[in-house]
PDB file of N, CA, C and O in Angstrom:
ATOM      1  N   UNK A 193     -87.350  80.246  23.139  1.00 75.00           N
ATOM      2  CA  UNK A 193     -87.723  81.387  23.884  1.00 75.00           C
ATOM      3  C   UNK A 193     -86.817  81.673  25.065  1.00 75.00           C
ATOM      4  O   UNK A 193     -86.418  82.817  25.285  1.00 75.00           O
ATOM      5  N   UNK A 194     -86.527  80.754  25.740  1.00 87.00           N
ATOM      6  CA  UNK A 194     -85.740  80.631  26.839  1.00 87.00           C
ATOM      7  C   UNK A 194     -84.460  81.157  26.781  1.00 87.00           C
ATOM      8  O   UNK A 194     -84.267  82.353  26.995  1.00 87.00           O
ATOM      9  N   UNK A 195     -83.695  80.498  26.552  1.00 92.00           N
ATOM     10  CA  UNK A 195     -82.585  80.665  25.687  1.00 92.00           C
ATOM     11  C   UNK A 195     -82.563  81.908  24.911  1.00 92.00           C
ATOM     12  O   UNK A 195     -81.372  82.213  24.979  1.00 92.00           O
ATOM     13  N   UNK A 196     -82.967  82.536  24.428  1.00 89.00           N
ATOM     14  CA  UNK A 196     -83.050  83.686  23.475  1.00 89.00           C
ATOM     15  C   UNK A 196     -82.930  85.028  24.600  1.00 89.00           C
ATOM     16  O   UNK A 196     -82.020  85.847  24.725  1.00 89.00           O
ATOM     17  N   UNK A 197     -84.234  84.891  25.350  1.00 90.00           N
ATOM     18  CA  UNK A 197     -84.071  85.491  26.943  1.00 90.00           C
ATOM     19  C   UNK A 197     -82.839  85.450  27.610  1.00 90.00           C
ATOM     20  O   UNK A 197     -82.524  86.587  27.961  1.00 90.00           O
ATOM     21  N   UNK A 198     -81.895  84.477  27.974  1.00 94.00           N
ATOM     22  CA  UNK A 198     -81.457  84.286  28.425  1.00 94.00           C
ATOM     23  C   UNK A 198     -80.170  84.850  27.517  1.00 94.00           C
ATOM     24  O   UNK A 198     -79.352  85.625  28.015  1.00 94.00           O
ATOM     25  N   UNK A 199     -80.084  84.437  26.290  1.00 94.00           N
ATOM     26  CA  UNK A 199     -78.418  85.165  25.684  1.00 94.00           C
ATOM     27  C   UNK A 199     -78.751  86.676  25.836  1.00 94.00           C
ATOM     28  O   UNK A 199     -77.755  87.399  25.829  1.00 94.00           O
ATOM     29  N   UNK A 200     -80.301  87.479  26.011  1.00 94.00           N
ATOM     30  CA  UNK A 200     -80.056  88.667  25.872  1.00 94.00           C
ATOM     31  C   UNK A 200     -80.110  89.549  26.992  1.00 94.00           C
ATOM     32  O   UNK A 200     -80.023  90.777  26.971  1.00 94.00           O
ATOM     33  N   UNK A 201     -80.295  88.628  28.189  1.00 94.00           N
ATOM     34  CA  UNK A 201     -79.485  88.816  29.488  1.00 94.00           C
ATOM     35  C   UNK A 201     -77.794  89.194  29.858  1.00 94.00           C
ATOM     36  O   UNK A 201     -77.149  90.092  30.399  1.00 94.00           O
ATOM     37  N   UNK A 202     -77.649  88.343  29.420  1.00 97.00           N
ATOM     38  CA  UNK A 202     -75.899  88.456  29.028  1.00 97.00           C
ATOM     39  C   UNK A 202     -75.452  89.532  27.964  1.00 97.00           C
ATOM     40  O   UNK A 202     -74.403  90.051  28.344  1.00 97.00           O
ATOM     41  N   UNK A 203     -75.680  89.797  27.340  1.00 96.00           N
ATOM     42  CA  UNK A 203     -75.484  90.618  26.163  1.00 96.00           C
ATOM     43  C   UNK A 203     -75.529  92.199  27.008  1.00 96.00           C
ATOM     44  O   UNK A 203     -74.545  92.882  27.289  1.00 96.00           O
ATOM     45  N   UNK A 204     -76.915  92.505  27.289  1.00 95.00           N
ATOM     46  CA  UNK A 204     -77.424  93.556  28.741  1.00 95.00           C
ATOM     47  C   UNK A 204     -76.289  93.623  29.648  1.00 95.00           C
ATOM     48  O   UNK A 204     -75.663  94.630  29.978  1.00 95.00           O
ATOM     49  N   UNK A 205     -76.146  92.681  29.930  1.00 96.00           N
ATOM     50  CA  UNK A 205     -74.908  92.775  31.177  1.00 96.00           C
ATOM     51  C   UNK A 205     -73.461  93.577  31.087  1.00 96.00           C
ATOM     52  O   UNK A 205     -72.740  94.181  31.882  1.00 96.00           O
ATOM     53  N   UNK A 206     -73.425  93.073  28.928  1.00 96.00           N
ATOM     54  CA  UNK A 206     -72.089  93.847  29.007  1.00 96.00           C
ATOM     55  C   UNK A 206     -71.848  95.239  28.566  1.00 96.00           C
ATOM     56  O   UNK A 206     -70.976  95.784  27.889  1.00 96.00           O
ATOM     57  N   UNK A 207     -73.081  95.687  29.274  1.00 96.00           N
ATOM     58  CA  UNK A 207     -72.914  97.390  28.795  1.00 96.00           C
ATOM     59  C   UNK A 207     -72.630  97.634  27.483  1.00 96.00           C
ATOM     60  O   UNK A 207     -71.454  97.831  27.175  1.00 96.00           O
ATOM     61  N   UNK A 208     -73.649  97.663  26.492  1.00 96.00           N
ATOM     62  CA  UNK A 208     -73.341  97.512  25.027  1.00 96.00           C
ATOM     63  C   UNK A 208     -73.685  99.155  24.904  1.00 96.00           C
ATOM     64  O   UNK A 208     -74.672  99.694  25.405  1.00 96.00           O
ATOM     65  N   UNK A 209     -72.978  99.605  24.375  1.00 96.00           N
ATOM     66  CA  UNK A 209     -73.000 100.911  23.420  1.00 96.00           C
ATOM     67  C   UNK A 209     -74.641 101.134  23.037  1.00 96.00           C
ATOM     68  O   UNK A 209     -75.392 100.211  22.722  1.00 96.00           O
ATOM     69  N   UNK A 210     -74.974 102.355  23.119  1.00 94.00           N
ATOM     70  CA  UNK A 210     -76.280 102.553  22.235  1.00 94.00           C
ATOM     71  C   UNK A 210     -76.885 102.161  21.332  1.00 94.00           C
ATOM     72  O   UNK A 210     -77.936 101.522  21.376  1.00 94.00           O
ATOM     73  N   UNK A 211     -75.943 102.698  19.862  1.00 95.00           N
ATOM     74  CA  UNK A 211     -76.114 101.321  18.588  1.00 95.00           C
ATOM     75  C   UNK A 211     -75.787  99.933  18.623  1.00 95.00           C
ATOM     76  O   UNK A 211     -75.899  99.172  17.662  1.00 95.00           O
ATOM     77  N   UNK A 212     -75.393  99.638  19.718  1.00 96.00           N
ATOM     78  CA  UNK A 212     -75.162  98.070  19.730  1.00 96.00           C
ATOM     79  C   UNK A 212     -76.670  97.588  20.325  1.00 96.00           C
ATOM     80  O   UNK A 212     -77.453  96.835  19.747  1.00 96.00           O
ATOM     81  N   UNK A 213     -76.815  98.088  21.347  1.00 96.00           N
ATOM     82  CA  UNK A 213     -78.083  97.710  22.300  1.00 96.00           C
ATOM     83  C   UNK A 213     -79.175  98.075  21.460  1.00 96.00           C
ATOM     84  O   UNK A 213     -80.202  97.446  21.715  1.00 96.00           O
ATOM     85  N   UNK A 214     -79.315  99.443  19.931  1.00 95.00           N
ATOM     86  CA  UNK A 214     -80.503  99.262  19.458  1.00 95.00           C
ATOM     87  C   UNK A 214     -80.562  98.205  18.476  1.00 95.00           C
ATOM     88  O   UNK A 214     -81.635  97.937  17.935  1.00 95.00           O
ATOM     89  N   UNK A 215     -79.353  97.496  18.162  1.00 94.00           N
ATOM     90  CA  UNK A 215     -80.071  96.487  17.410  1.00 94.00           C
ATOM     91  C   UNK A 215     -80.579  95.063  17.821  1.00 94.00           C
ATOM     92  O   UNK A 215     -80.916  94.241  16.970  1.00 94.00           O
ATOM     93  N   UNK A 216     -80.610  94.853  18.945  1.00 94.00           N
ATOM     94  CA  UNK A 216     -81.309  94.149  20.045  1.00 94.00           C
ATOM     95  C   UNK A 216     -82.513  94.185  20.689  1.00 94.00           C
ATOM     96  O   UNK A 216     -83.355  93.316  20.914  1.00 94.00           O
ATOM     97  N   UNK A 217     -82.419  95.710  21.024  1.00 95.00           N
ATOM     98  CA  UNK A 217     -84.165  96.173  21.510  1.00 95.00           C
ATOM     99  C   UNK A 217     -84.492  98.009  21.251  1.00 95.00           C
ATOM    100  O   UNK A 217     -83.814  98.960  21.642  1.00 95.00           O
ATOM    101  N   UNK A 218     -85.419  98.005  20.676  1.00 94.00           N
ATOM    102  CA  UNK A 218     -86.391  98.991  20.979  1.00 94.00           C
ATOM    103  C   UNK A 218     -85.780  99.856  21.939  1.00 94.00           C
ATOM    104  O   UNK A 218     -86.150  99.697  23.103  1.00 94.00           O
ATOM    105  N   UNK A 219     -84.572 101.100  21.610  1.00 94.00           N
ATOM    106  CA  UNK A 219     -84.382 101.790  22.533  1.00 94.00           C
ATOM    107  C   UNK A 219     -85.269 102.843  22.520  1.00 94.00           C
ATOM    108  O   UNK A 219     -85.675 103.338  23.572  1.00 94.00           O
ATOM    109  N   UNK A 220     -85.750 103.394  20.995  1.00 93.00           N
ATOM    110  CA  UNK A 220     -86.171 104.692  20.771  1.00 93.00           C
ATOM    111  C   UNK A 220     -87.889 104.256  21.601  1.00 93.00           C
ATOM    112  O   UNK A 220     -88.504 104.841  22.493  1.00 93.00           O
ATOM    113  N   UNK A 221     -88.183 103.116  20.886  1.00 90.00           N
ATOM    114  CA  UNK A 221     -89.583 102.810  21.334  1.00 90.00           C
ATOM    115  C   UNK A 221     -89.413 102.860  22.861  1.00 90.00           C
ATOM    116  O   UNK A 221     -90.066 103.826  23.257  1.00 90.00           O
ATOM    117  N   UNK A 222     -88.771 102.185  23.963  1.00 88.00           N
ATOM    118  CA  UNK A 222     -88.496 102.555  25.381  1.00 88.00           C
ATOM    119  C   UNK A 222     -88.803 104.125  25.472  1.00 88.00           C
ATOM    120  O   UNK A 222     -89.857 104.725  25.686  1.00 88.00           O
ATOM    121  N   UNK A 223     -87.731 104.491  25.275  1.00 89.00           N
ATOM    122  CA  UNK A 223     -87.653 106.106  25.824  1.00 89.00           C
ATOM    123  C   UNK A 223     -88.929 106.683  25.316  1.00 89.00           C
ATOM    124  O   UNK A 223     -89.636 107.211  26.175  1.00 89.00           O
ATOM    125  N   UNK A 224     -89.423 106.686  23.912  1.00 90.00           N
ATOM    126  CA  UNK A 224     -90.892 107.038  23.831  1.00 90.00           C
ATOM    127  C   UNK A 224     -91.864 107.165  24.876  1.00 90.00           C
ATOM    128  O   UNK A 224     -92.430 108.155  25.338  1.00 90.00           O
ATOM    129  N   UNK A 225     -91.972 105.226  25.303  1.00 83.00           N
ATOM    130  CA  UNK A 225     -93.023 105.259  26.406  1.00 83.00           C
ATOM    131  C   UNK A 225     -92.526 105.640  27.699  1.00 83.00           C
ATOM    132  O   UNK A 225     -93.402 105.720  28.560  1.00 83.00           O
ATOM    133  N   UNK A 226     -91.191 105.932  28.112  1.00 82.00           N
ATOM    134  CA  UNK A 226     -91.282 106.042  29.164  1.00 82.00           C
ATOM    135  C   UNK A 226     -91.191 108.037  29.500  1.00 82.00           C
ATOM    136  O   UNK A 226     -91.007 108.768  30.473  1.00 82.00           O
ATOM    137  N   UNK A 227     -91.444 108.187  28.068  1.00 85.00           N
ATOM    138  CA  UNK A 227     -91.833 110.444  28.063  1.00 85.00           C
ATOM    139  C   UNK A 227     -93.023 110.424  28.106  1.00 85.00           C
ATOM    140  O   UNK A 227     -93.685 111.212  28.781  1.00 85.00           O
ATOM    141  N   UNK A 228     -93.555 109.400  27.300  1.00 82.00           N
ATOM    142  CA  UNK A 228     -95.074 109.408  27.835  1.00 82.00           C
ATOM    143  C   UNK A 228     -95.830 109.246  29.191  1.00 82.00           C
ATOM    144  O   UNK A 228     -96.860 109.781  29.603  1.00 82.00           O
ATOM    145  N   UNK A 229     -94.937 108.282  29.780  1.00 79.00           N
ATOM    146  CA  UNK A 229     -95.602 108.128  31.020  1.00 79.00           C
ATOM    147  C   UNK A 229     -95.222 109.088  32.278  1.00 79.00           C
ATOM    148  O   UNK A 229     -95.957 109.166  33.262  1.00 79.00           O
ATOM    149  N   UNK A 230     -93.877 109.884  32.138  1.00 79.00           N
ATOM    150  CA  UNK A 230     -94.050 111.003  32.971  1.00 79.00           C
ATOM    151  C   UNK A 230     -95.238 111.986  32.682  1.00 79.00           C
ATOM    152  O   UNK A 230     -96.162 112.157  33.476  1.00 79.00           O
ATOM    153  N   UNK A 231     -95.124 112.619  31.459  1.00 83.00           N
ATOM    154  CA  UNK A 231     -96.363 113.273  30.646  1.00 83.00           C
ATOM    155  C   UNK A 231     -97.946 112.884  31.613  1.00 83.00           C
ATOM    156  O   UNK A 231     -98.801 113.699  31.960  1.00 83.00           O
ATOM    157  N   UNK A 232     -97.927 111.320  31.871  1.00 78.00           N
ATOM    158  CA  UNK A 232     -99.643 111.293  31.943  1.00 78.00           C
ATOM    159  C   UNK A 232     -99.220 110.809  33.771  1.00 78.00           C
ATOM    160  O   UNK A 232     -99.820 110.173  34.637  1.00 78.00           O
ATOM    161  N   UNK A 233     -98.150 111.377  33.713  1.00 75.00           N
ATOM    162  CA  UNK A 233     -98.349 111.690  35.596  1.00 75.00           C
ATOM    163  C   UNK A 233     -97.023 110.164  36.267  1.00 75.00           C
ATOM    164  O   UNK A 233     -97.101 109.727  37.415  1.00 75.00           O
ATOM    165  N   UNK A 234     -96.181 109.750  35.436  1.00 67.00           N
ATOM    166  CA  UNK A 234     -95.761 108.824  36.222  1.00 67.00           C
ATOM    167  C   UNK A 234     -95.556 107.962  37.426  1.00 67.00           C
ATOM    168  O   UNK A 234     -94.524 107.678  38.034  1.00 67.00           O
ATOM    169  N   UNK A 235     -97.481 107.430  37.717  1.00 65.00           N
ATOM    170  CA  UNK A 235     -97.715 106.551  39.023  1.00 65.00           C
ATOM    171  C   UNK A 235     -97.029 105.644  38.938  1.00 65.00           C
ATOM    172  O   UNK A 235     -96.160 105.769  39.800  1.00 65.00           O
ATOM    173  N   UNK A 236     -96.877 104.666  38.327  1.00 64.00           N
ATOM    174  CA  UNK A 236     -96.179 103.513  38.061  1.00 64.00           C
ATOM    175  C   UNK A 236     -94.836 103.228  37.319  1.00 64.00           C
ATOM    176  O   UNK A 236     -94.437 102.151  36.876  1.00 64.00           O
ATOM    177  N   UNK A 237     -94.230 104.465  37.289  1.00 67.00           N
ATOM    178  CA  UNK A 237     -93.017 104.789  36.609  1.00 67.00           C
ATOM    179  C   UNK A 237     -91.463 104.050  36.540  1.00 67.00           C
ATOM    180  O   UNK A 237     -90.666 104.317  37.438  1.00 67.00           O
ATOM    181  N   UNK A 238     -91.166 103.338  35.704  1.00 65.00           N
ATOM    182  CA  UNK A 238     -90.021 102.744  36.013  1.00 65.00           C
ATOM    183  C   UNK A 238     -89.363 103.261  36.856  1.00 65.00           C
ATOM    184  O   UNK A 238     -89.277 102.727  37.962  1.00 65.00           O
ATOM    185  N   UNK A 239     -88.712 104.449  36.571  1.00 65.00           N
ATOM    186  CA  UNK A 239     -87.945 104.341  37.991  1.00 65.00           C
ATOM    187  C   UNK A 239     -88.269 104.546  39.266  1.00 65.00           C
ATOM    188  O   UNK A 239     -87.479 104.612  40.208  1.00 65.00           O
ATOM    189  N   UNK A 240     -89.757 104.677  39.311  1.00 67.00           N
ATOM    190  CA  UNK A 240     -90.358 104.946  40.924  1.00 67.00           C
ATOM    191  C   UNK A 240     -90.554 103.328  41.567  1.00 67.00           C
ATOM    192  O   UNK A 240     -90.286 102.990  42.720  1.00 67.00           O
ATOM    193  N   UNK A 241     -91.122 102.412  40.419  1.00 65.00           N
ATOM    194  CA  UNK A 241     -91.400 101.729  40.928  1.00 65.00           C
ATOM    195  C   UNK A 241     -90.708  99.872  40.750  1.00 65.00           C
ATOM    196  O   UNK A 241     -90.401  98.983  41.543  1.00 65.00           O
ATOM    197  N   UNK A 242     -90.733 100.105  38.578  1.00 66.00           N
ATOM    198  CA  UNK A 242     -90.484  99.515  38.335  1.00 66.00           C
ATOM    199  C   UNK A 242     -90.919  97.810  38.269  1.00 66.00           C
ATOM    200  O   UNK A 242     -90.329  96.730  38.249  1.00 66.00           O
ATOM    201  N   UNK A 243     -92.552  98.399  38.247  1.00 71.00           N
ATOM    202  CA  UNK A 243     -93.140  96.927  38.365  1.00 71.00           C
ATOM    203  C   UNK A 243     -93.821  96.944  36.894  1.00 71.00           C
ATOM    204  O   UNK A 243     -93.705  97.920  36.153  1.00 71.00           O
ATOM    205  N   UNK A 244     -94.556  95.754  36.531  1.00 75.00           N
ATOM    206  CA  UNK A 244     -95.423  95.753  35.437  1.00 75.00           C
ATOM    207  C   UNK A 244     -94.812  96.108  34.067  1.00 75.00           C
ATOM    208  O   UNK A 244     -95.288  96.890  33.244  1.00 75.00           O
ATOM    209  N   UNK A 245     -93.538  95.310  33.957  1.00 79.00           N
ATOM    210  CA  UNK A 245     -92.662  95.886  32.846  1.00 79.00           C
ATOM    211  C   UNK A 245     -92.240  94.108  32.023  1.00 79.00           C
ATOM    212  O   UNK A 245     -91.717  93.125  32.547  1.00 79.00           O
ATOM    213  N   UNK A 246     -92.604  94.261  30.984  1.00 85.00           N
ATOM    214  CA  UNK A 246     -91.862  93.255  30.063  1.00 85.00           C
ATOM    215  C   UNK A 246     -91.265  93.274  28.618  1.00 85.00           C
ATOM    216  O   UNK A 246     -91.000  94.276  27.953  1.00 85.00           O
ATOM    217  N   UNK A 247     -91.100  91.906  28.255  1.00 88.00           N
ATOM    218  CA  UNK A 247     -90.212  92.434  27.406  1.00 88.00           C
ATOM    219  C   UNK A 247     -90.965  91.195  26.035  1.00 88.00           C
ATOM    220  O   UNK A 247     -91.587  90.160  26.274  1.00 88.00           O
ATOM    221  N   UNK A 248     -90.800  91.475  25.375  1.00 90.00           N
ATOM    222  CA  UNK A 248     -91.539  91.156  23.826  1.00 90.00           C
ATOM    223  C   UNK A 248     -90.618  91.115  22.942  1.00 90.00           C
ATOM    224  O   UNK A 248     -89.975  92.112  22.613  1.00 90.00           O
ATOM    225  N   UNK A 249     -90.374  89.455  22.246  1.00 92.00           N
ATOM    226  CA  UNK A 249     -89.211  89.376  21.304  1.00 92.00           C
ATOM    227  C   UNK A 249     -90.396  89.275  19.923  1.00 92.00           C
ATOM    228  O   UNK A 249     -91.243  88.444  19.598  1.00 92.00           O
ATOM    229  N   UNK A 250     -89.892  90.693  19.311  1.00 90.00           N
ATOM    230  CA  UNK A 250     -90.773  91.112  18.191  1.00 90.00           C
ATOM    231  C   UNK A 250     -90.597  89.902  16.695  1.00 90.00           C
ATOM    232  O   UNK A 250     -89.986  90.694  15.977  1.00 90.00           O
ATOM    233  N   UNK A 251     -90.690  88.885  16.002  1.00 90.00           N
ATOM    234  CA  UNK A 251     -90.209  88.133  15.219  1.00 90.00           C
ATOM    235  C   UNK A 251     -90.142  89.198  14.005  1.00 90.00           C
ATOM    236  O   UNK A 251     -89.156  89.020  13.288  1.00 90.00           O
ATOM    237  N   UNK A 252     -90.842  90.090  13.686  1.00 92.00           N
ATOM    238  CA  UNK A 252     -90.658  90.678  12.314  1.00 92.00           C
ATOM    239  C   UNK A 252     -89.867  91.803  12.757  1.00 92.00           C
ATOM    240  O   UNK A 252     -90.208  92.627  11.908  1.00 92.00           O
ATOM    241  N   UNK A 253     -89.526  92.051  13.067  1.00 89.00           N
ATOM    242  CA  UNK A 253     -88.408  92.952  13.805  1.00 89.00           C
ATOM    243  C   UNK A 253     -86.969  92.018  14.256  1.00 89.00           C
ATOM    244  O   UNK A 253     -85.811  92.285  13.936  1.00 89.00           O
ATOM    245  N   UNK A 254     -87.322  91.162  14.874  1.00 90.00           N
ATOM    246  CA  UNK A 254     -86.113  90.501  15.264  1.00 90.00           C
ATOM    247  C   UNK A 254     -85.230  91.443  16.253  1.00 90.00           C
ATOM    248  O   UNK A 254     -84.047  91.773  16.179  1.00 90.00           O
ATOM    249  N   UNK A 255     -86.418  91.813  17.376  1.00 92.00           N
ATOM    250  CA  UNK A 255     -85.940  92.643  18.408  1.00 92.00           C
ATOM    251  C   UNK A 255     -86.744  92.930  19.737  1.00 92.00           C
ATOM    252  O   UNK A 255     -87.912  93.314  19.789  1.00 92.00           O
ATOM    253  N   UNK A 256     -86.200  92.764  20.424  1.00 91.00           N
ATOM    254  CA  UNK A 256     -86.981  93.203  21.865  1.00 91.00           C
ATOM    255  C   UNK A 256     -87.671  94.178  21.700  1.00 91.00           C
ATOM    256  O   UNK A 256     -87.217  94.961  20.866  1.00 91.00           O
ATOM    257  N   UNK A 257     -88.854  94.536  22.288  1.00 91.00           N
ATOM    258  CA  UNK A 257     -89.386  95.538  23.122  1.00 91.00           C
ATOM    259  C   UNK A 257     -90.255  95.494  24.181  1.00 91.00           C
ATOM    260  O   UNK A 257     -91.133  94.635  24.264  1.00 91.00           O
ATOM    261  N   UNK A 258     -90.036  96.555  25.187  1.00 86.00           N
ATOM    262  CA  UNK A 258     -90.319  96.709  26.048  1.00 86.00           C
ATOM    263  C   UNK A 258     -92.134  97.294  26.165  1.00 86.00           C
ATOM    264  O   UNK A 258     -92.749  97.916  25.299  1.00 86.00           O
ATOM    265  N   UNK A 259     -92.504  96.962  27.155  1.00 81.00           N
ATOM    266  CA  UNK A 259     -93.878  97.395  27.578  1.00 81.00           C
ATOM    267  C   UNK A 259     -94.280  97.295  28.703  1.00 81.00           C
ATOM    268  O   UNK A 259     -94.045  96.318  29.415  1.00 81.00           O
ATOM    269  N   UNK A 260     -94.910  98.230  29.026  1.00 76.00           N
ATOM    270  CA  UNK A 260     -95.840  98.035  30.805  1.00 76.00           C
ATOM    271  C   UNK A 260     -97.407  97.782  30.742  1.00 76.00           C
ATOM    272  O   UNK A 260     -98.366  98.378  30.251  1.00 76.00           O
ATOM    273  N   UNK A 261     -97.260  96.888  31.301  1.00 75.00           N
ATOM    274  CA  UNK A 261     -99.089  96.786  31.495  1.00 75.00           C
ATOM    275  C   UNK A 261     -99.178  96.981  33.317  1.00 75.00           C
ATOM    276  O   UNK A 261     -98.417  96.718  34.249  1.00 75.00           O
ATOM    277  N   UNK A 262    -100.446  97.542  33.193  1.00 67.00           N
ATOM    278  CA  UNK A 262    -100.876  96.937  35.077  1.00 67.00           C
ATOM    279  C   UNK A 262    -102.482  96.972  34.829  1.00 67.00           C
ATOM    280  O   UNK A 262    -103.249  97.892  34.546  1.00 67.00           O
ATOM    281  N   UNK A 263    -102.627  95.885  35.007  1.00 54.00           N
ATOM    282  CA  UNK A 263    -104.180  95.582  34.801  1.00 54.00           C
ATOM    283  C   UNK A 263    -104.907  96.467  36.421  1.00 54.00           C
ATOM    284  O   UNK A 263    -106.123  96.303  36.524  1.00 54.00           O
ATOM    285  N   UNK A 264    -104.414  97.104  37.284  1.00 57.00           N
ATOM    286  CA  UNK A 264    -105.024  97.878  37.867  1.00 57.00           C
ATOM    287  C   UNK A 264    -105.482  99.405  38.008  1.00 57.00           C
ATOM    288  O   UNK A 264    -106.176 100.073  38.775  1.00 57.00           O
ATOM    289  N   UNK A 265    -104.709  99.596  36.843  1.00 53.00           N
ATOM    290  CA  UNK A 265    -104.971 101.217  36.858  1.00 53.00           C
ATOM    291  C   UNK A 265    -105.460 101.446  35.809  1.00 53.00           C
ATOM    292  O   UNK A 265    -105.778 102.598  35.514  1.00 53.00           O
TER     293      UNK A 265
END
């Protein structure tokens, strides 16, 4: 797990091309949720705030994705 995290830290770092970076993670699924969440009023909005954000290494996918939770709102 660690390690896996950690090579796809580095990978992130080197500014990978679009199709490079979607076969790593969930770009379309990202941008999805993050039209949705302007849509339902973006309180907690990545770029406002940028909290409550992780990341999920999918095994049947064999790919990151991203998600926000905030157990307060």
């Amino acid at each position: 797990g660690r390690v896996l995290l950690q090579d796809f830290m580095k990978f992130v770092q080197t500014y990978p091309s679009a199709s490079v970076l979607a076969e790593q993670f969930d770009v379309v699924g990202f941008i999805r949720a993050q039209a949705a969440e302007i849509v339902m009023g973006a309180v907690d909005h990545y770029v406002r705030v940028a909290n409550n954000y992780y990341l999920y290494f999918n095994l049947i996918q064999m790919s990151y994705q991203s998600f926000a939770i905030d157990q307060y709102h």
